[in-house]
Short mmCIF file of C-alpha atoms and ligand atoms in Angstrom, two decimals:
data_model
loop_
_atom_site.label_atom_id
_atom_site.label_comp_id
_atom_site.label_asym_id
_atom_site.label_seq_id
_atom_site.Cartn_x
_atom_site.Cartn_y
_atom_site.Cartn_z
CA MET X 33 -34.84 115.48 9.27
CA SER X 34 -34.71 116.82 12.81
CA ALA X 35 -33.76 113.89 15.03
CA THR X 36 -30.34 113.21 16.48
CA ILE X 37 -29.12 109.97 14.92
CA ILE X 38 -27.85 107.71 17.71
CA ASP X 39 -24.65 106.15 16.40
CA GLY X 40 -24.67 102.66 17.90
CA LYS X 41 -21.65 101.62 15.86
CA ALA X 42 -19.53 104.38 17.40
CA TYR X 43 -20.91 103.80 20.91
CA ALA X 44 -20.22 100.05 20.61
CA ALA X 45 -16.66 100.72 19.41
CA GLY X 46 -16.10 102.98 22.43
CA LEU X 47 -17.52 100.37 24.81
CA ARG X 48 -15.35 97.63 23.28
CA GLY X 49 -12.35 99.93 23.72
CA ARG X 50 -13.18 100.41 27.42
CA VAL X 51 -13.63 96.64 27.83
CA ALA X 52 -10.24 96.09 26.13
CA GLY X 53 -8.62 98.55 28.55
CA ALA X 54 -10.08 96.72 31.55
CA VAL X 55 -9.01 93.35 30.11
CA ALA X 56 -5.46 94.69 29.69
CA ASP X 57 -5.49 95.74 33.37
CA LEU X 58 -6.65 92.26 34.41
CA SER X 59 -4.01 90.56 32.27
CA ARG X 60 -1.29 92.26 34.33
CA ASP X 61 -2.54 90.09 37.21
CA GLY X 62 -2.55 87.01 34.97
CA VAL X 63 -6.33 87.02 34.41
CA VAL X 64 -7.58 86.45 30.85
CA PRO X 65 -11.40 86.36 30.61
CA GLY X 66 -12.72 83.53 28.42
CA LEU X 67 -15.95 83.30 26.45
CA ALA X 68 -17.24 79.98 25.13
CA VAL X 69 -19.75 80.00 22.28
CA VAL X 70 -21.73 76.90 21.38
CA LEU X 71 -23.26 76.59 17.92
CA ALA X 72 -25.23 73.54 16.84
CA GLY X 73 -26.05 73.30 13.14
CA SER X 74 -25.15 75.35 10.10
CA ASP X 75 -27.68 78.19 10.02
CA PRO X 76 -25.82 80.82 7.94
CA ALA X 77 -26.97 83.82 10.06
CA SER X 78 -25.92 82.04 13.28
CA GLN X 79 -22.54 81.16 11.75
CA ILE X 80 -21.94 84.83 10.93
CA TYR X 81 -22.95 85.90 14.47
CA VAL X 82 -20.65 83.31 16.03
CA ARG X 83 -17.72 84.30 13.81
CA ASN X 84 -18.22 87.99 14.66
CA LYS X 85 -18.48 87.22 18.37
CA ALA X 86 -15.26 85.17 18.29
CA ARG X 87 -13.38 87.87 16.36
CA GLN X 88 -14.46 90.69 18.65
CA THR X 89 -13.75 88.57 21.76
CA VAL X 90 -10.14 88.12 20.64
CA GLU X 91 -9.87 91.80 19.64
CA VAL X 92 -10.59 92.95 23.21
CA GLY X 93 -7.93 90.57 24.54
CA MET X 94 -10.18 87.79 25.81
CA GLU X 95 -9.94 84.13 24.99
CA SER X 96 -12.58 82.69 22.64
CA PHE X 97 -13.59 79.05 22.75
CA GLU X 98 -15.80 77.96 19.87
CA HIS X 99 -17.71 74.71 20.02
CA LEU X 100 -19.30 73.81 16.70
CA LEU X 101 -21.65 70.86 16.80
CA PRO X 102 -23.48 69.24 13.86
CA ALA X 103 -27.19 69.94 13.27
CA THR X 104 -27.79 66.34 14.33
CA ALA X 105 -26.32 66.90 17.83
CA SER X 106 -28.51 65.45 20.54
CA GLU X 107 -29.79 67.32 23.57
CA ALA X 108 -27.64 65.08 25.76
CA GLU X 109 -24.51 66.08 23.84
CA VAL X 110 -25.26 69.78 24.20
CA LEU X 111 -26.04 69.38 27.91
CA ALA X 112 -22.80 67.42 28.43
CA LEU X 113 -20.82 70.20 26.70
CA VAL X 114 -22.50 72.87 28.84
CA ALA X 115 -21.62 70.85 31.96
CA ARG X 116 -17.96 70.71 30.87
CA LEU X 117 -17.90 74.46 30.22
CA ASN X 118 -19.54 75.13 33.59
CA ALA X 119 -16.67 73.24 35.25
CA ASP X 120 -13.88 74.72 33.10
CA PRO X 121 -11.97 77.40 35.06
CA ALA X 122 -10.76 79.07 31.83
CA VAL X 123 -14.36 79.78 30.81
CA ASP X 124 -15.99 82.85 32.38
CA GLY X 125 -18.94 83.20 30.03
CA ILE X 126 -21.05 80.69 28.11
CA LEU X 127 -23.26 81.59 25.18
CA VAL X 128 -25.40 79.02 23.41
CA GLN X 129 -26.39 80.40 20.02
CA LEU X 130 -30.15 80.25 19.47
CA PRO X 131 -32.15 78.89 17.77
CA LEU X 132 -31.01 75.33 18.53
CA PRO X 133 -32.02 72.45 16.23
CA ALA X 134 -35.60 71.23 16.78
CA GLN X 135 -34.63 68.06 18.69
CA ILE X 136 -33.04 70.14 21.47
CA ASP X 137 -35.10 71.85 24.19
CA SER X 138 -33.58 75.36 24.31
CA GLN X 139 -35.04 76.17 27.70
CA LYS X 140 -33.47 73.04 29.21
CA VAL X 141 -30.08 74.05 27.80
CA ILE X 142 -30.40 77.65 29.05
CA GLU X 143 -31.29 76.38 32.52
CA ALA X 144 -28.24 74.06 32.51
CA ILE X 145 -25.82 77.02 32.20
CA ASP X 146 -24.20 78.10 35.46
CA PRO X 147 -26.01 81.41 36.25
CA GLY X 148 -22.59 82.88 37.13
CA LYS X 149 -21.44 82.22 33.54
CA ASP X 150 -24.76 83.12 31.86
CA VAL X 151 -23.47 86.18 29.98
CA ASP X 152 -26.58 86.22 27.75
CA GLY X 153 -28.71 86.76 30.85
CA PHE X 154 -31.33 84.23 29.68
CA HIS X 155 -31.22 81.91 32.73
CA PRO X 156 -34.36 82.30 34.87
CA ILE X 157 -32.14 83.20 37.83
CA ASN X 158 -30.72 86.19 35.98
CA ALA X 159 -34.14 87.13 34.55
CA GLY X 160 -35.44 86.96 38.13
CA ARG X 161 -32.57 89.07 39.43
CA LEU X 162 -33.40 91.75 36.86
CA MET X 163 -37.05 91.62 37.86
CA THR X 164 -36.26 91.91 41.57
CA GLY X 165 -33.62 94.61 41.12
CA VAL X 166 -30.70 92.44 42.24
CA PRO X 167 -27.40 92.67 40.27
CA GLY X 168 -26.97 89.89 37.70
CA PHE X 169 -26.44 89.43 33.98
CA VAL X 170 -28.76 91.47 31.76
CA SER X 171 -29.60 90.33 28.21
CA CYS X 172 -27.21 92.00 25.81
CA THR X 173 -29.62 93.59 23.30
CA PRO X 174 -31.86 95.39 25.84
CA LEU X 175 -28.80 96.40 27.85
CA GLY X 176 -27.37 97.92 24.66
CA CYS X 177 -30.65 99.74 24.03
CA LEU X 178 -30.61 101.23 27.53
CA LEU X 179 -27.03 102.44 27.10
CA LEU X 180 -28.00 104.14 23.82
CA ILE X 181 -31.09 105.75 25.37
CA ARG X 182 -29.03 107.06 28.28
CA SER X 183 -26.36 108.35 25.91
CA VAL X 184 -28.86 110.97 24.74
CA ARG X 185 -30.84 111.34 28.00
CA PRO X 186 -29.14 110.19 31.20
CA ASP X 187 -32.12 110.71 33.55
CA LEU X 188 -35.22 108.82 32.42
CA ALA X 189 -37.27 109.13 35.63
CA GLY X 190 -40.96 109.79 35.03
CA LEU X 191 -40.83 109.36 31.25
CA ASP X 192 -43.48 107.28 29.46
CA ALA X 193 -41.81 104.31 27.78
CA VAL X 194 -43.49 101.94 25.34
CA VAL X 195 -41.82 98.66 24.39
CA ILE X 196 -43.37 96.85 21.40
CA GLY X 197 -42.59 93.13 21.78
CA ARG X 198 -42.65 90.85 24.81
CA SER X 199 -40.00 88.23 24.06
CA ASN X 200 -37.82 86.93 26.88
CA ILE X 201 -34.75 88.03 24.92
CA VAL X 202 -35.67 91.65 24.16
CA GLY X 203 -39.11 92.98 25.11
CA LYS X 204 -39.49 91.78 28.70
CA PRO X 205 -35.96 92.60 29.92
CA MET X 206 -36.17 95.96 28.12
CA ALA X 207 -39.35 96.78 30.04
CA GLN X 208 -37.69 95.78 33.34
CA LEU X 209 -34.64 97.93 32.62
CA LEU X 210 -36.81 100.97 31.85
CA LEU X 211 -38.86 100.35 34.99
CA GLY X 212 -35.57 100.24 36.87
CA GLN X 213 -34.90 103.74 35.50
CA SER X 214 -38.26 104.88 36.94
CA CYS X 215 -40.03 105.13 33.59
CA THR X 216 -43.76 104.42 33.37
CA VAL X 217 -43.63 101.37 31.12
CA THR X 218 -46.19 99.90 28.73
CA VAL X 219 -45.43 96.60 27.00
CA ALA X 220 -47.30 96.25 23.71
CA HIS X 221 -47.61 93.09 21.61
CA SER X 222 -49.64 91.51 18.80
CA ARG X 223 -52.87 91.67 20.81
CA THR X 224 -52.51 95.31 21.88
CA ARG X 225 -55.50 97.44 20.89
CA ASP X 226 -54.83 100.70 19.03
CA LEU X 227 -51.06 100.31 19.00
CA GLU X 228 -50.62 103.64 17.22
CA ALA X 229 -52.31 105.56 20.02
CA VAL X 230 -50.25 103.67 22.61
CA CYS X 231 -47.04 104.58 20.75
CA ARG X 232 -48.03 108.25 20.46
CA ARG X 233 -47.84 108.53 24.26
CA ALA X 234 -44.24 107.35 24.36
CA ASP X 235 -41.35 109.61 25.33
CA ILE X 236 -39.23 106.50 24.72
CA LEU X 237 -40.36 104.01 22.08
CA VAL X 238 -38.55 100.69 21.68
CA ALA X 239 -39.66 98.55 18.71
CA ALA X 240 -38.67 94.87 18.92
CA VAL X 241 -41.14 93.14 16.64
CA GLY X 242 -39.57 91.85 13.43
CA ARG X 243 -41.94 93.59 10.95
CA PRO X 244 -40.30 95.88 8.39
CA ASP X 245 -41.19 99.59 8.72
CA MET X 246 -44.23 98.84 10.90
CA VAL X 247 -43.94 101.95 13.10
CA ARG X 248 -44.85 105.00 11.02
CA GLY X 249 -43.85 108.63 11.47
CA ASP X 250 -47.31 109.63 12.71
CA TRP X 251 -47.09 107.05 15.54
CA ILE X 252 -44.22 109.00 17.09
CA LYS X 253 -44.58 111.68 19.74
CA PRO X 254 -42.60 114.77 18.68
CA GLY X 255 -39.20 114.74 20.36
CA ALA X 256 -39.39 111.06 21.44
CA ILE X 257 -36.37 108.78 21.70
CA VAL X 258 -36.93 105.92 19.22
CA ILE X 259 -34.95 102.69 19.48
CA ASP X 260 -35.33 100.28 16.58
CA VAL X 261 -34.32 96.71 17.48
CA GLY X 262 -35.81 95.09 14.39
CA ILE X 263 -33.61 93.34 11.84
CA ASN X 264 -35.63 92.58 8.73
CA ARG X 265 -34.28 91.53 5.37
CA VAL X 266 -36.35 92.94 2.47
CA PRO X 267 -35.92 92.83 -1.31
CA ASN X 268 -33.71 95.57 -2.75
CA PRO X 269 -34.39 95.59 -6.51
CA GLN X 270 -32.37 98.80 -7.01
CA ALA X 271 -29.23 96.86 -6.09
CA GLY X 272 -30.06 94.12 -8.56
CA GLU X 273 -32.29 91.10 -8.90
CA GLY X 274 -32.42 88.89 -5.83
CA LYS X 275 -30.55 91.46 -3.71
CA THR X 276 -31.77 92.33 -0.23
CA ARG X 277 -31.18 95.01 2.37
CA VAL X 278 -31.76 95.20 6.10
CA VAL X 279 -34.41 97.51 7.55
CA GLY X 280 -35.77 97.97 11.04
CA ASP X 281 -39.27 97.93 12.50
CA VAL X 282 -39.50 101.72 12.22
CA ALA X 283 -40.00 103.66 8.96
CA PHE X 284 -36.78 105.57 9.51
CA ALA X 285 -37.13 108.70 7.34
CA GLU X 286 -40.68 109.40 8.53
CA ALA X 287 -39.82 108.78 12.16
CA ALA X 288 -36.61 110.82 12.04
CA ALA X 289 -38.64 113.85 10.92
CA VAL X 290 -40.62 113.74 14.20
CA ALA X 291 -38.41 112.06 16.83
CA GLY X 292 -35.87 113.80 19.03
CA ALA X 293 -33.37 110.97 18.67
CA ILE X 294 -33.46 107.69 16.75
CA THR X 295 -31.29 104.65 16.07
CA PRO X 296 -30.69 103.70 12.43
CA VAL X 297 -30.77 100.15 11.06
CA PRO X 298 -28.12 99.01 10.45
CA GLY X 299 -25.65 100.80 12.73
CA GLY X 300 -27.89 101.36 15.75
CA VAL X 301 -28.79 98.61 18.23
CA GLY X 302 -27.13 95.78 16.25
CA PRO X 303 -23.47 96.55 17.08
CA MET X 304 -24.34 97.05 20.76
CA THR X 305 -25.31 93.40 21.29
CA ILE X 306 -21.81 91.92 20.96
CA ALA X 307 -20.24 94.90 22.78
CA CYS X 308 -22.57 94.19 25.73
CA LEU X 309 -21.77 90.48 25.54
CA LEU X 310 -18.09 91.34 26.01
CA ARG X 311 -19.02 93.71 28.83
CA ASN X 312 -20.97 90.89 30.51
CA THR X 313 -18.06 88.47 30.05
CA LEU X 314 -15.76 90.96 31.77
CA GLN X 315 -18.35 91.22 34.57
CA ALA X 316 -18.39 87.41 34.88
CA ALA X 317 -14.60 87.24 35.00
CA CYS X 318 -14.44 89.89 37.76
CA GLN X 319 -17.31 88.37 39.72
CA ARG X 320 -15.83 84.86 39.70
CA ARG X 321 -12.58 86.21 41.15
CA GLY X 322 -14.19 88.56 43.66
CA LEU X 323 -12.82 91.62 41.81
CA PRO X 324 -14.78 94.87 41.40
CA MET X 325 -16.34 95.50 37.99
CA PRO X 326 -14.57 98.44 36.27
CA ALA X 327 -16.81 101.39 35.37
CA LEU X 328 -17.43 101.13 31.60
CA ASP X 329 -20.80 102.50 30.70
CA ALA X 330 -20.18 106.24 30.59
CA ALA X 331 -21.41 107.72 27.32
P1 NDP E 576 -40.00 87.60 18.78
O1 NDP E 576 -40.56 87.10 17.47
O2 NDP E 576 -39.66 86.65 19.84
O3 NDP E 576 -41.05 88.66 19.40
C1 NDP E 576 -41.71 89.59 18.60
C2 NDP E 576 -42.71 90.35 19.43
O4 NDP E 576 -43.39 91.26 18.58
C3 NDP E 576 -43.77 89.47 20.08
O5 NDP E 576 -43.94 89.83 21.43
C4 NDP E 576 -45.03 89.75 19.25
O6 NDP E 576 -46.22 89.72 20.00
C5 NDP E 576 -44.78 91.18 18.81
N1 NDP E 576 -45.53 91.45 17.59
C6 NDP E 576 -45.60 90.73 16.46
N2 NDP E 576 -46.40 91.32 15.56
C7 NDP E 576 -46.87 92.44 16.14
C8 NDP E 576 -47.75 93.46 15.74
N3 NDP E 576 -48.33 93.45 14.54
N4 NDP E 576 -47.99 94.46 16.60
C9 NDP E 576 -47.43 94.51 17.80
N5 NDP E 576 -46.58 93.56 18.25
C10 NDP E 576 -46.30 92.53 17.43
O7 NDP E 576 -38.77 88.51 18.36
P2 NDP E 576 -37.49 89.02 19.20
O8 NDP E 576 -37.92 89.76 20.41
O9 NDP E 576 -36.51 87.93 19.34
O10 NDP E 576 -36.88 90.03 18.13
C11 NDP E 576 -37.60 91.17 17.68
C12 NDP E 576 -36.82 91.82 16.53
O11 NDP E 576 -35.56 92.24 17.02
C13 NDP E 576 -36.52 90.90 15.35
O12 NDP E 576 -36.54 91.67 14.16
C14 NDP E 576 -35.11 90.43 15.62
O13 NDP E 576 -34.41 90.10 14.43
C15 NDP E 576 -34.52 91.66 16.25
N6 NDP E 576 -33.39 91.37 17.17
C16 NDP E 576 -32.28 92.14 17.02
C17 NDP E 576 -31.21 91.94 17.82
C18 NDP E 576 -30.02 92.82 17.65
O14 NDP E 576 -30.12 93.93 17.23
N7 NDP E 576 -28.85 92.38 17.98
C19 NDP E 576 -31.17 90.87 18.84
C20 NDP E 576 -32.43 90.20 18.99
C21 NDP E 576 -33.50 90.43 18.15
P3 NDP E 576 -46.81 88.35 20.66
O15 NDP E 576 -45.95 88.09 21.86
O16 NDP E 576 -48.20 88.72 20.99
O17 NDP E 576 -46.68 87.32 19.59
#
């Protein structure tokens, strides 16, 4: 194995520590940033995410407001709650956990969030700001990926970047961020022809697909930076019947033999998402009070 393993868990812990330091500074002026999380329904994975978000929010010294609604909650109820949170001065950031139950139009809910409190960066205003190069909130997972990429290579100008996946949550904002770093960006998806050949051109390869071990070692350009966003649960018979384990979209051992640097799954991109959410909440708290955003993102 030749690649540097990018330790997202350690980077995320460092970032959370820097956020906590900035929050402690703010608290001396009586400012306590607040993050509200809305969960509708009882999806077990979403419940775990929400619990982890709440715990880490409190750990960095922020206030956490959890709003748990039943799976039967109506769209009107969720919109009314978002309106209350928009108006609540103690709330700096609002996160609505997706997916929402089928009777609720997620896009309508996202668009109801005050763009100044949209710490997930999903509101079209923030997506548009990213696209036009204006400061705003950037989606947490792609922001985390960029921080990890820059932790091993600070200057990305001129590099060929390939992003596999074009979701609004990961693929598209990732492509915009890399373009903002002056990479030459290709966005691949399920209709891309000869994906392997496209990937082989990449100095930076970001896989955000949701297909276990799809990207093979021989798809990787020697020395490339490989970022694996995928979270896929697969059977793990060695651990016992019915047991599962989490793997990424990249066949890790094969890819690590060729890449220059690579994120593992778990312990790569995953921990960065909540750390970036806390970073964005701090940004929201500073912005709403006209305070400068502390510098946090140094590797
Ligand atoms: P989506 O399902 O919204 O998007 C998947 C993308 O992959 C689509 O653009 C799709 O193309 C593309 N795709 C599907 N099959 C292929 C294929 N065979 N070849 C090339 N492209 C393909 O997923 P998300 O973007 O929300 O998430 C992607 C992965 O990242 C998932 O595993 C998810 O669990 C994980 N994730 C991890 C996070 C974290 O680490 N914290 C946060 C968010 C997501 P098309 O558009 O043509 O259908």
